[in-house]
PDB file of C-alpha atoms and ligand atoms in Angstrom:
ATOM      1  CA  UNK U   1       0.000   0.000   0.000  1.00 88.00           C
ATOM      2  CA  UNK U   2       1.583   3.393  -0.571  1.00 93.00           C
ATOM      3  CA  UNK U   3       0.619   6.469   2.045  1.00 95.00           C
ATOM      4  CA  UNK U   4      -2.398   7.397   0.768  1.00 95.00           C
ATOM      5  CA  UNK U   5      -4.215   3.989   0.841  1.00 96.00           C
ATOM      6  CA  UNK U   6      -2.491   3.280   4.195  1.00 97.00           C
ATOM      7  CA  UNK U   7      -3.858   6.351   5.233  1.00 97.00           C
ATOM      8  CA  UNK U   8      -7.313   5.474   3.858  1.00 97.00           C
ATOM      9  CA  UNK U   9      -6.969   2.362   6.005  1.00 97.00           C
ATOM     10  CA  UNK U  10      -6.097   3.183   9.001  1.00 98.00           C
ATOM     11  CA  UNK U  11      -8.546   6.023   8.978  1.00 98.00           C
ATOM     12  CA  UNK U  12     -11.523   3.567   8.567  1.00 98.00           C
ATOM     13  CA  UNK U  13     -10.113   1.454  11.087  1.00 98.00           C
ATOM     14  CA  UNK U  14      -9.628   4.082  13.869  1.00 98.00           C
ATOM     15  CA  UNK U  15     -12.838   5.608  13.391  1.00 97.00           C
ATOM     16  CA  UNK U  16     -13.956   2.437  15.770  1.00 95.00           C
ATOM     17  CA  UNK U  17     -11.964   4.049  18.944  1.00 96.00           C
ATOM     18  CA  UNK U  18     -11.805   8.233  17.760  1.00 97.00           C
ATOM     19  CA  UNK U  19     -13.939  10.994  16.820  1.00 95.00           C
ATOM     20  CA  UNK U  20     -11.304  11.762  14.622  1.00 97.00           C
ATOM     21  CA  UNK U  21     -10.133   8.934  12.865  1.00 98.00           C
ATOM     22  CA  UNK U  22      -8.334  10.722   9.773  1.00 98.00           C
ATOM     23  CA  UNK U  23      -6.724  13.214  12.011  1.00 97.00           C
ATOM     24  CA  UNK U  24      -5.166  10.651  14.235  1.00 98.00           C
ATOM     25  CA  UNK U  25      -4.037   8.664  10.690  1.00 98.00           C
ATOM     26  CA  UNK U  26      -2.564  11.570   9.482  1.00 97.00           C
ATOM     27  CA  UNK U  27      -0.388  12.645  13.206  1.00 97.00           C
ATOM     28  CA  UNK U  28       0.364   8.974  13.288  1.00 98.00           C
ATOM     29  CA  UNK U  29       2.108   8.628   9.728  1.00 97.00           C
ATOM     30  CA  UNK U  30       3.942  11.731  10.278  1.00 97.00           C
ATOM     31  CA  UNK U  31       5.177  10.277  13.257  1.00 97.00           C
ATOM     32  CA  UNK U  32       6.474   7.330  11.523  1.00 97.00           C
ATOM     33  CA  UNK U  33       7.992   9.028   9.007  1.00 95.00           C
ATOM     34  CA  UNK U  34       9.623  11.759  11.409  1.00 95.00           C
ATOM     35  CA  UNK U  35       8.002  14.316   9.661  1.00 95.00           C
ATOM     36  CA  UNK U  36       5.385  17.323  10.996  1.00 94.00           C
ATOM     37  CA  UNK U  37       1.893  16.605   9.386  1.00 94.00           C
ATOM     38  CA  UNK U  38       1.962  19.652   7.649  1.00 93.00           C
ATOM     39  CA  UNK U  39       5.014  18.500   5.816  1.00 94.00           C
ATOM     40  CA  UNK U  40       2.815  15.012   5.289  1.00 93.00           C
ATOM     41  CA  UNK U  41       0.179  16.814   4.229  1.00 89.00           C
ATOM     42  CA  UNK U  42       1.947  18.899   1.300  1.00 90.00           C
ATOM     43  CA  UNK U  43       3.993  15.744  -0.200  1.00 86.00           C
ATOM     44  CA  UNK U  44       2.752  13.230  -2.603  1.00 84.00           C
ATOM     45  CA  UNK U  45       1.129  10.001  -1.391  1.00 87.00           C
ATOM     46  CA  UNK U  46       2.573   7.924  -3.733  1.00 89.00           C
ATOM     47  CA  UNK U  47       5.812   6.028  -1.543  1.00 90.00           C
ATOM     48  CA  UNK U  48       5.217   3.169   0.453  1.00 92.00           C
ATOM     49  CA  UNK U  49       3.797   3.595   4.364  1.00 92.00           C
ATOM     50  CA  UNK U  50       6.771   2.966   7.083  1.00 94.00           C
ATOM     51  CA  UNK U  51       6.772  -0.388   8.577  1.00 94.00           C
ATOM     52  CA  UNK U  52       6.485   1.576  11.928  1.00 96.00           C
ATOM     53  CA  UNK U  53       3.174   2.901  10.779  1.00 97.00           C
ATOM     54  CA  UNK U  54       0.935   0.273  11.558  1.00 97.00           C
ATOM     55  CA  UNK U  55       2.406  -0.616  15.204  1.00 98.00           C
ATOM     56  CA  UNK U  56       1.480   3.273  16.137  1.00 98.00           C
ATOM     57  CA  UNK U  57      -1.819   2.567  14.521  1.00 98.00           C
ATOM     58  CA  UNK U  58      -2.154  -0.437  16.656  1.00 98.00           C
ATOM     59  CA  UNK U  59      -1.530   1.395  19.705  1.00 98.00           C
ATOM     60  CA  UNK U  60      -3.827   3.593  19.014  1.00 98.00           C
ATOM     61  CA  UNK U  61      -6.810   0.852  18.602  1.00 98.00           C
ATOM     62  CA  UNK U  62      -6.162  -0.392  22.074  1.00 97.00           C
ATOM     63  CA  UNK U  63      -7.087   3.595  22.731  1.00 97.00           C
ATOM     64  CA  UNK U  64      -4.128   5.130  24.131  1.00 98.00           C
ATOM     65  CA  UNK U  65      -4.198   9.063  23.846  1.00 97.00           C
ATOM     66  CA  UNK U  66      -2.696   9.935  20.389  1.00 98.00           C
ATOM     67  CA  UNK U  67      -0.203  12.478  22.815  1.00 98.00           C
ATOM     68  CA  UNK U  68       1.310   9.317  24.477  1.00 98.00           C
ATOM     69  CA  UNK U  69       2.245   7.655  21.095  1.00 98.00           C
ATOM     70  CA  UNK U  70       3.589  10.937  20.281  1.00 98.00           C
ATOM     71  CA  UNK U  71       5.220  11.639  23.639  1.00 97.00           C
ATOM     72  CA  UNK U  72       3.741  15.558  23.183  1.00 97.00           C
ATOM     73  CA  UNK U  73       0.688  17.284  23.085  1.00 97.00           C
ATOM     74  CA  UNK U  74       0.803  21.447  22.114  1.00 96.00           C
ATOM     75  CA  UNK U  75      -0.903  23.778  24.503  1.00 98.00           C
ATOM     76  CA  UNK U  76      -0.892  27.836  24.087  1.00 98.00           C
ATOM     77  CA  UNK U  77       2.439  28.710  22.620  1.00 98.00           C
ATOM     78  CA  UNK U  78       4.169  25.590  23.958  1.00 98.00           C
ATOM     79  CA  UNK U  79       4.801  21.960  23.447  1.00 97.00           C
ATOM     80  CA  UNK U  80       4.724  19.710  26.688  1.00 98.00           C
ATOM     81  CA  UNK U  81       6.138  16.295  26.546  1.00 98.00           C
ATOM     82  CA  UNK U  82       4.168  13.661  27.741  1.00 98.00           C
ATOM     83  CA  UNK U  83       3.028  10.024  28.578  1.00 97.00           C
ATOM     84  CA  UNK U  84       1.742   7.921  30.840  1.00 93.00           C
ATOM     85  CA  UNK U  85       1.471   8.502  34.151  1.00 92.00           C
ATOM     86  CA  UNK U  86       1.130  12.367  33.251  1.00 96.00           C
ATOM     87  CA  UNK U  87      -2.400  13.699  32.264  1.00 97.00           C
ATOM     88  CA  UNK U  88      -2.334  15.170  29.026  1.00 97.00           C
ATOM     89  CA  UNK U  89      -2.955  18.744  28.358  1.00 98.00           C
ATOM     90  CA  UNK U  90      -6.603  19.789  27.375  1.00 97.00           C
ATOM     91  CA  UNK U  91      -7.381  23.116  25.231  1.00 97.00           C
ATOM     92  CA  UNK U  92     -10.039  23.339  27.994  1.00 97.00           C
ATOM     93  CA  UNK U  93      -7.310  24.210  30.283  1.00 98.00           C
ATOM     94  CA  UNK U  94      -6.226  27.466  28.143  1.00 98.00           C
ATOM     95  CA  UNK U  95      -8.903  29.511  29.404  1.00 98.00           C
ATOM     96  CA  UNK U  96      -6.867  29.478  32.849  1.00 98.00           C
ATOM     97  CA  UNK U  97      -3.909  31.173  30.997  1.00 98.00           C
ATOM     98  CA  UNK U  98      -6.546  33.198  29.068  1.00 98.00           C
ATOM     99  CA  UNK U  99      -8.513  34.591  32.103  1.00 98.00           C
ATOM    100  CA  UNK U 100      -4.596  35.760  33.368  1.00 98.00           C
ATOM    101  CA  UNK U 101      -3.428  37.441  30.401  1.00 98.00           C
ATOM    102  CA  UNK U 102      -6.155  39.437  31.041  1.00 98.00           C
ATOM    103  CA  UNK U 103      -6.055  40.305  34.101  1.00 98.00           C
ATOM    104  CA  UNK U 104      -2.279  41.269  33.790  1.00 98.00           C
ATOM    105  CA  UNK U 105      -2.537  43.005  30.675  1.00 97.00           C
ATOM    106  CA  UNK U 106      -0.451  46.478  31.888  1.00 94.00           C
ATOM    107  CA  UNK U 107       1.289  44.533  34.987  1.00 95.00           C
ATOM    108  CA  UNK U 108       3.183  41.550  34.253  1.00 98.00           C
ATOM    109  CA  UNK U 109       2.815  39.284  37.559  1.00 98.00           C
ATOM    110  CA  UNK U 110       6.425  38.131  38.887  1.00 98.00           C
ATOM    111  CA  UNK U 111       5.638  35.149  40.633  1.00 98.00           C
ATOM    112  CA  UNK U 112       3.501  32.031  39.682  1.00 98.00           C
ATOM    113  CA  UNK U 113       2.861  28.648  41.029  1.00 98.00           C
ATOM    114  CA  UNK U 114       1.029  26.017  40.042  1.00 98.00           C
ATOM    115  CA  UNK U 115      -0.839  23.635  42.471  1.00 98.00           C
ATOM    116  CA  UNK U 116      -0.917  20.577  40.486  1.00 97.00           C
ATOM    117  CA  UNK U 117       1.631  20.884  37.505  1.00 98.00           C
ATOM    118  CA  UNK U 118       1.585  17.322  36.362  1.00 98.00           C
ATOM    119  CA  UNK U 119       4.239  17.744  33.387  1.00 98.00           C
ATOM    120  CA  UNK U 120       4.362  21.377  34.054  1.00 98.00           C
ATOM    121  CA  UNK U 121       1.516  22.356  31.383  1.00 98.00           C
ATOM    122  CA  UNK U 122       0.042  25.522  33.206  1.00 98.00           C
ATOM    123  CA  UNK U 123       3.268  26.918  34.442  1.00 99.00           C
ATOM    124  CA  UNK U 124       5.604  26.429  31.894  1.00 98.00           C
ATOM    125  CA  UNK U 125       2.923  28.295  29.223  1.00 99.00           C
ATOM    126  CA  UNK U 126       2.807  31.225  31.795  1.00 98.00           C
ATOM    127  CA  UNK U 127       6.766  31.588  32.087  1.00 98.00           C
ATOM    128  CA  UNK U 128       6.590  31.305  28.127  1.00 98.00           C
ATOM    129  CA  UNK U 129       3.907  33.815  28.425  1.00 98.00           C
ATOM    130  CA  UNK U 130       5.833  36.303  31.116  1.00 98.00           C
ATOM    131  CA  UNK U 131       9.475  36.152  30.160  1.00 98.00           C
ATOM    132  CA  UNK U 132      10.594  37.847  33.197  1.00 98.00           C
ATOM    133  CA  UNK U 133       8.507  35.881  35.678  1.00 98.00           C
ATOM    134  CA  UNK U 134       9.495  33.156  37.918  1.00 98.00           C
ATOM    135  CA  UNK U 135       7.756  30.327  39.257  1.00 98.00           C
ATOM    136  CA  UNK U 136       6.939  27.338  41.299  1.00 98.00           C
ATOM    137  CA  UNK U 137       5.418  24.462  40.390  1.00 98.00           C
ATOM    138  CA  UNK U 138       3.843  21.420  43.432  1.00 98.00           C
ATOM    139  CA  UNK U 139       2.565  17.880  42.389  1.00 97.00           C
ATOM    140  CA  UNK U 140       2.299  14.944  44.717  1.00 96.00           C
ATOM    141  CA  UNK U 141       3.537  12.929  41.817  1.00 96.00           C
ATOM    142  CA  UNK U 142       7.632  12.161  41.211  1.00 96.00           C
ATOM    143  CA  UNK U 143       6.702  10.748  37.728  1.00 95.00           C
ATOM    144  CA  UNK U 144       4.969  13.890  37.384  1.00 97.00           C
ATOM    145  CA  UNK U 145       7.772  16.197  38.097  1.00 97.00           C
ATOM    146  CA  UNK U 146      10.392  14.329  36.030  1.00 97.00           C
ATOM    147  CA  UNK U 147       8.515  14.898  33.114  1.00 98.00           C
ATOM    148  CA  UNK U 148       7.756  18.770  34.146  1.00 98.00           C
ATOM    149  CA  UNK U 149      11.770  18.722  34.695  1.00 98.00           C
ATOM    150  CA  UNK U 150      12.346  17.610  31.134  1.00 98.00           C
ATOM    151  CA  UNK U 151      10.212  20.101  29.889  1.00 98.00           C
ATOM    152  CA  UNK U 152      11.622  22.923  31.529  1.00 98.00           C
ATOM    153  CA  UNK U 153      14.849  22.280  30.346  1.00 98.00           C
ATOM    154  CA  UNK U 154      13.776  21.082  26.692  1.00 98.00           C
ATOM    155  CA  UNK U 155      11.599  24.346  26.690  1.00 98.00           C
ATOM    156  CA  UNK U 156      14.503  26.460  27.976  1.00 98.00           C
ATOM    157  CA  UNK U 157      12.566  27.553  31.309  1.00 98.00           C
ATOM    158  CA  UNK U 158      14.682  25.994  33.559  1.00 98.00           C
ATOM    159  CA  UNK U 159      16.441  28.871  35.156  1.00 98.00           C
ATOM    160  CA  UNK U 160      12.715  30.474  36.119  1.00 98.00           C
ATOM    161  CA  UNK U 161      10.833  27.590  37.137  1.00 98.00           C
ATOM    162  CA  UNK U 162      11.262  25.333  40.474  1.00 98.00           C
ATOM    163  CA  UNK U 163       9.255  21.970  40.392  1.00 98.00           C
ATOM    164  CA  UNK U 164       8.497  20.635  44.062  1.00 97.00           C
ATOM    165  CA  UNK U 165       6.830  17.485  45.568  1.00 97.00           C
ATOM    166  CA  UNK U 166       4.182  18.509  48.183  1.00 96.00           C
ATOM    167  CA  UNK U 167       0.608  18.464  48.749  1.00 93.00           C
ATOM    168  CA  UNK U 168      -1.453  21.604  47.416  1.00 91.00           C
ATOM    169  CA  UNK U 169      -0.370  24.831  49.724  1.00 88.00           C
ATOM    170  CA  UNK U 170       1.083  22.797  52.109  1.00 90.00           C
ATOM    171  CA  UNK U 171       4.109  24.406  53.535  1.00 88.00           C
ATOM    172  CA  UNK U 172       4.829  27.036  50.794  1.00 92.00           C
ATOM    173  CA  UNK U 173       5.622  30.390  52.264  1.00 86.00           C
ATOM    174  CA  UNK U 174       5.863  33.584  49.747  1.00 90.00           C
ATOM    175  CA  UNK U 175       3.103  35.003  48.031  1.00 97.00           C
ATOM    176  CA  UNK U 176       2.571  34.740  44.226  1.00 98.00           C
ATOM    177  CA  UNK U 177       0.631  37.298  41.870  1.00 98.00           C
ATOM    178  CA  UNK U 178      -0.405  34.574  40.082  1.00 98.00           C
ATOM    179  CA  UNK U 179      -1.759  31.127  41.473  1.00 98.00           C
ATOM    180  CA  UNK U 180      -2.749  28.395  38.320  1.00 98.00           C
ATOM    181  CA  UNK U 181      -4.951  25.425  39.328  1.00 98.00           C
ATOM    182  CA  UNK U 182      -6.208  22.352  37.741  1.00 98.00           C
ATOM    183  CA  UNK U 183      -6.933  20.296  40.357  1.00 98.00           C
ATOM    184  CA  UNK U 184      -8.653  16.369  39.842  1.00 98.00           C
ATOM    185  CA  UNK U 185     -12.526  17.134  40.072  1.00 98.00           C
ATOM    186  CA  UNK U 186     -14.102  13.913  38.067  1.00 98.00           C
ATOM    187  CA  UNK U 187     -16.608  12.378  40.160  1.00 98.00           C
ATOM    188  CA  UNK U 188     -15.769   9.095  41.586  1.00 96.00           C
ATOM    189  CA  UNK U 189     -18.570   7.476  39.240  1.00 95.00           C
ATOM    190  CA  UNK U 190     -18.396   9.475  36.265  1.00 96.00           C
ATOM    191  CA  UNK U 191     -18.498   7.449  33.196  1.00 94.00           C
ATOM    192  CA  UNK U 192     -14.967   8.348  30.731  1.00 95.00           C
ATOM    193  CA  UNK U 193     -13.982   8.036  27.843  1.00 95.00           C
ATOM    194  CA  UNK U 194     -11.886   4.940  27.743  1.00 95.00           C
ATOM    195  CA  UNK U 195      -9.042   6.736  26.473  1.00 96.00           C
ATOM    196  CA  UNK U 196      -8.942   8.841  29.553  1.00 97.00           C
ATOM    197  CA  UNK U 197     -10.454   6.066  31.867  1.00 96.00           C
ATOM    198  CA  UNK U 198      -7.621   3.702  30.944  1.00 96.00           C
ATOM    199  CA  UNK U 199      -4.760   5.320  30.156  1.00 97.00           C
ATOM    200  CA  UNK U 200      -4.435   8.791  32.355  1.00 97.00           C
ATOM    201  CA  UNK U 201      -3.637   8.681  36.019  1.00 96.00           C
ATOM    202  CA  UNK U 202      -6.992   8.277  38.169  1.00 96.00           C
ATOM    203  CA  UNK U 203      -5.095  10.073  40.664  1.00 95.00           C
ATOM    204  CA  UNK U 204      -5.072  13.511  38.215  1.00 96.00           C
ATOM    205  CA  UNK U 205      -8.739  12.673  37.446  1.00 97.00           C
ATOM    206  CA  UNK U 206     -11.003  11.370  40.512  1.00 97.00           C
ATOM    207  CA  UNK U 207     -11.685  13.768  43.279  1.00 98.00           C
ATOM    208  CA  UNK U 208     -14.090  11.991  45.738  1.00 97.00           C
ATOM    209  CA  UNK U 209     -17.679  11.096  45.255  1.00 97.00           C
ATOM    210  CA  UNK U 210     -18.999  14.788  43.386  1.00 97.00           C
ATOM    211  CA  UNK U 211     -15.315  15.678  42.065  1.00 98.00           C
ATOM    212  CA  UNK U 212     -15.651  18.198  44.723  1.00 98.00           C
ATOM    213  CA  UNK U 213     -12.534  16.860  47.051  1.00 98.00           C
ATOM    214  CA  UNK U 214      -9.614  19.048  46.357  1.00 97.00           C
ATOM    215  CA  UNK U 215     -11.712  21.739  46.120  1.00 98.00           C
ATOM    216  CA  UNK U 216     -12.935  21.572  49.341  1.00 97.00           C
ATOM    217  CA  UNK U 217      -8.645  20.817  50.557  1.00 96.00           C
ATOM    218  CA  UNK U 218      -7.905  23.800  48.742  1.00 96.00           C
ATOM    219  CA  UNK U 219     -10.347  26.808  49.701  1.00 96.00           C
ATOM    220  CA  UNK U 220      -9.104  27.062  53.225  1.00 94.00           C
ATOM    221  CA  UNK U 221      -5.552  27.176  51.852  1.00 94.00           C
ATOM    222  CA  UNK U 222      -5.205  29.392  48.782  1.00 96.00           C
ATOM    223  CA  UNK U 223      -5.334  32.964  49.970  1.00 95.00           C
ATOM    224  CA  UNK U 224      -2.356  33.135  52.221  1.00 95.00           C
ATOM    225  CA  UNK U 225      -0.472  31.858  48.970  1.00 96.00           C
ATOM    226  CA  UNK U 226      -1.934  35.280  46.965  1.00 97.00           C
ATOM    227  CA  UNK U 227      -0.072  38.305  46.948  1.00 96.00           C
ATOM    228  CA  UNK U 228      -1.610  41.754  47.332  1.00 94.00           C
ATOM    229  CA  UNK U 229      -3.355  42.263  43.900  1.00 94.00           C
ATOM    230  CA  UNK U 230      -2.801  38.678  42.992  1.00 97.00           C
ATOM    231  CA  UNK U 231      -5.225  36.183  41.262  1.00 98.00           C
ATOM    232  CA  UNK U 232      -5.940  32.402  41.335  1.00 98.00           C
ATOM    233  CA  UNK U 233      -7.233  30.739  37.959  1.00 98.00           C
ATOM    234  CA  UNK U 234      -8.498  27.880  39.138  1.00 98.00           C
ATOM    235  CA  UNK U 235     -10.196  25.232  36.496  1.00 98.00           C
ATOM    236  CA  UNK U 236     -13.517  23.212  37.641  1.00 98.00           C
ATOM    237  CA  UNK U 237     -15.741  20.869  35.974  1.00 98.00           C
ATOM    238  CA  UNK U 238     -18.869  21.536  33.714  1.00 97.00           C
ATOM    239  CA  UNK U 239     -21.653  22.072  36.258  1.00 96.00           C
ATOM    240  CA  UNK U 240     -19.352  22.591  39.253  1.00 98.00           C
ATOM    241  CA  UNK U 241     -19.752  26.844  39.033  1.00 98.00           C
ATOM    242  CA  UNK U 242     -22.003  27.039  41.692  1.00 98.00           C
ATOM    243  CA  UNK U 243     -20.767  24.264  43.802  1.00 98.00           C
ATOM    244  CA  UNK U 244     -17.208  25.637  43.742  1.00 98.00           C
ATOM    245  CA  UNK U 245     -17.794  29.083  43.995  1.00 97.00           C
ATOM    246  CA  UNK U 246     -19.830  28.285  47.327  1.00 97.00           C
ATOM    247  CA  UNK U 247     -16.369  26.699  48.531  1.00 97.00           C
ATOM    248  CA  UNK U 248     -14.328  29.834  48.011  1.00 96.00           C
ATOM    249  CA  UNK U 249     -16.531  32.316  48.699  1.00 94.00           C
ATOM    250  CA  UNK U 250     -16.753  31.673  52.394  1.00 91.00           C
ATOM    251  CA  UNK U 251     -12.881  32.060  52.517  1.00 88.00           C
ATOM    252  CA  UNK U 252     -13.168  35.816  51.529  1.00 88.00           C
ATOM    253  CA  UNK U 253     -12.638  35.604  47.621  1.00 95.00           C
ATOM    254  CA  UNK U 254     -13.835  37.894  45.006  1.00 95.00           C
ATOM    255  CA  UNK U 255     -15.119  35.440  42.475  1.00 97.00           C
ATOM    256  CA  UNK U 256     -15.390  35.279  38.697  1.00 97.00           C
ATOM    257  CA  UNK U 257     -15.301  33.113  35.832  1.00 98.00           C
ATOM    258  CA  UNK U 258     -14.476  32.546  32.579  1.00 98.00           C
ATOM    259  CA  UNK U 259     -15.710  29.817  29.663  1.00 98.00           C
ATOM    260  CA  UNK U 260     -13.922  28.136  27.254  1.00 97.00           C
ATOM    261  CA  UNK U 261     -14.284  27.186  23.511  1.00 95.00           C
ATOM    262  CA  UNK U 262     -17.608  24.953  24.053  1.00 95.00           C
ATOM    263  CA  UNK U 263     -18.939  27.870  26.165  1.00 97.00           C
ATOM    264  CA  UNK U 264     -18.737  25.932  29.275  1.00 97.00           C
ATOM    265  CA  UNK U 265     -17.857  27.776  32.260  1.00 98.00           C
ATOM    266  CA  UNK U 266     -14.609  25.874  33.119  1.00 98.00           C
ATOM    267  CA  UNK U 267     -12.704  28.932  35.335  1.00 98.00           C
ATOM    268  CA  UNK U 268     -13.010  31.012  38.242  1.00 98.00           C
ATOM    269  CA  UNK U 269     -10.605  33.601  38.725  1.00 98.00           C
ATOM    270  CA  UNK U 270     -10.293  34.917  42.848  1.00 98.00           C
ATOM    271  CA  UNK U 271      -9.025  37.412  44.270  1.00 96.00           C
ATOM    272  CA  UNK U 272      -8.983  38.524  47.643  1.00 90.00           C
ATOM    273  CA  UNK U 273      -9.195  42.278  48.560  1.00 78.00           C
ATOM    274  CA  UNK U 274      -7.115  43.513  51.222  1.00 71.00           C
TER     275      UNK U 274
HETATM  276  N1  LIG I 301     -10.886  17.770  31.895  1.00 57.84           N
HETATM  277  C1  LIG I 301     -10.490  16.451  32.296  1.00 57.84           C
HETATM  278  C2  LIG I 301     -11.378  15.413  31.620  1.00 57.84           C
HETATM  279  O1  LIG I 301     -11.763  15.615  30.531  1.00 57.84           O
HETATM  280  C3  LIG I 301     -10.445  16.333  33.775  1.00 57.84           C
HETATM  281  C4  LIG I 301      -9.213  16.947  34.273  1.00 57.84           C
HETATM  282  C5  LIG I 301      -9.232  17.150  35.738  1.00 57.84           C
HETATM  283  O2  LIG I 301      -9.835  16.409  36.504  1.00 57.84           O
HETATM  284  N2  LIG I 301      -8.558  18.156  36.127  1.00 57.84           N
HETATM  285  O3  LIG I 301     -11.651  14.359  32.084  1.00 57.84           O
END
């Protein structure tokens, strides 16, 4: 079969595990041939499909997240290795960075940490974001951090960002202008999609019977990390506004929120006046 019939293929095949079958065909031969899809996309289709091709197509069948075959999934101006063990960035999770930029559009903030960095996704986009800023960034997860390490570094963010193991808050002293969360809210039942339910780390997912855990861990412990005029973007669940907001707002927060690109609101953005 040459590239264009192994595409064909493979896309018919995949459609039985993706919503986009062709799209995953086309990342996947690119991949095999060690080119960007663009560059797949602009060349003839006449030469023969890498051996490699179908093994990646395999491993996608038995559902694992097109960013773990790849080992790296974009998000804002950035690319973040990842794979398992890490949970892979979501364009969702852009409207956290979004909500920031404007809030510090004529005052850069200085200082950012990230409760939760997994492989570094929210943090590392801000420092790319605010080239002067520093930051922190806490997961209770070593795996985790090695892969927020390697993206630092790979990224060239290194000398501005710190990753830490810890739990939330706990034991951080400074203040930061900006805090970044995306904490695990999935309900303990919630039904997945299998890619996500079988492949990504519960432990980044599940948060208690109503998703509502971490939020409830966090509220008493996020405004002593906010500096004067600082903000937390903090990322919940579709339908957990209300329920979240109630958490926060008895801690003293100024609350408001943002949606994303579905128009579901998936940020709330607090700040506490003093
Ligand atoms: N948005 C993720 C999902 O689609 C959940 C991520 C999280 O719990 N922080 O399942």
């Amino acid at each position: 079969m040459n590239l264009r019939e192994s595409l064909a293929s493979a896309a018919a095949r995949l459609g039985e595990v993706s919503e986009t079958p062709r799209l995953d065909a086309e990342l996947l031969m690119a991949e095999a041939l060690g080119v960007k899809r663009e560059q797949l996309l602009l060349r003839a289709l006449d030469g023969k499909a890498p051996d490699r091709f179908e093994s990646l197509v395999e491993r996608r069948l038995a559902h694992e997240p097109i960013a773990y075959i790849l080992g790296r999934r974009d998000f804002w101006t950035i690319d973040v290795g990842v794979g398992p063990g890490v949970l892979v960035p979501r364009p969702d999770s852009e409207t956290l960075i979004e909500a920031a930029v404007e809030y510090f559009r004529n005052r850069p903030p200085q200082s950012i940490l990230d409760l939760g960095t997994g492989p570094g996704t929210l943090l590392l986009a801000a420092l790319d974001q605010w080239p002067a800023a520093r930051g922190v960034g806490i997961d209770r997860s070593e795996s985790a951090l090695s892969y927020a390490r390697g993206n630092a570094r790979r990224l060239g963010l290194a000398d501005r960002a710190e990753f830490r193991i810890g739990n939330w808050g706990e034991g951080l002293d400074g203040r930061f202008d900006l805090v970044l969360c995306n904490p695990p809210y999935v309900a303990r039942d919630a039904a997945l999609p299998v890619d996500v339910a079988r492949w990504e780390p519960a432990d980044a997912l599940f948060a208690g019977p109503d998703g509502l855990d971490d939020y409830r861990r966090l509220a008493p412990r996020l405004a002593p990390l906010l500096s004067s005029g600082g903000i937390a973007c903090l990322e919940i669940g579709a339908g957990q506004h209300a329920a979240v907001t109630k958490l926060f707002a008895v801690n003293g927060f100024t609350i408001s929120s943002r949606i994303d690109l579905k128009g579901i609101v998936r940020c709330l953005v607090l700040r506490i006046d003093r």
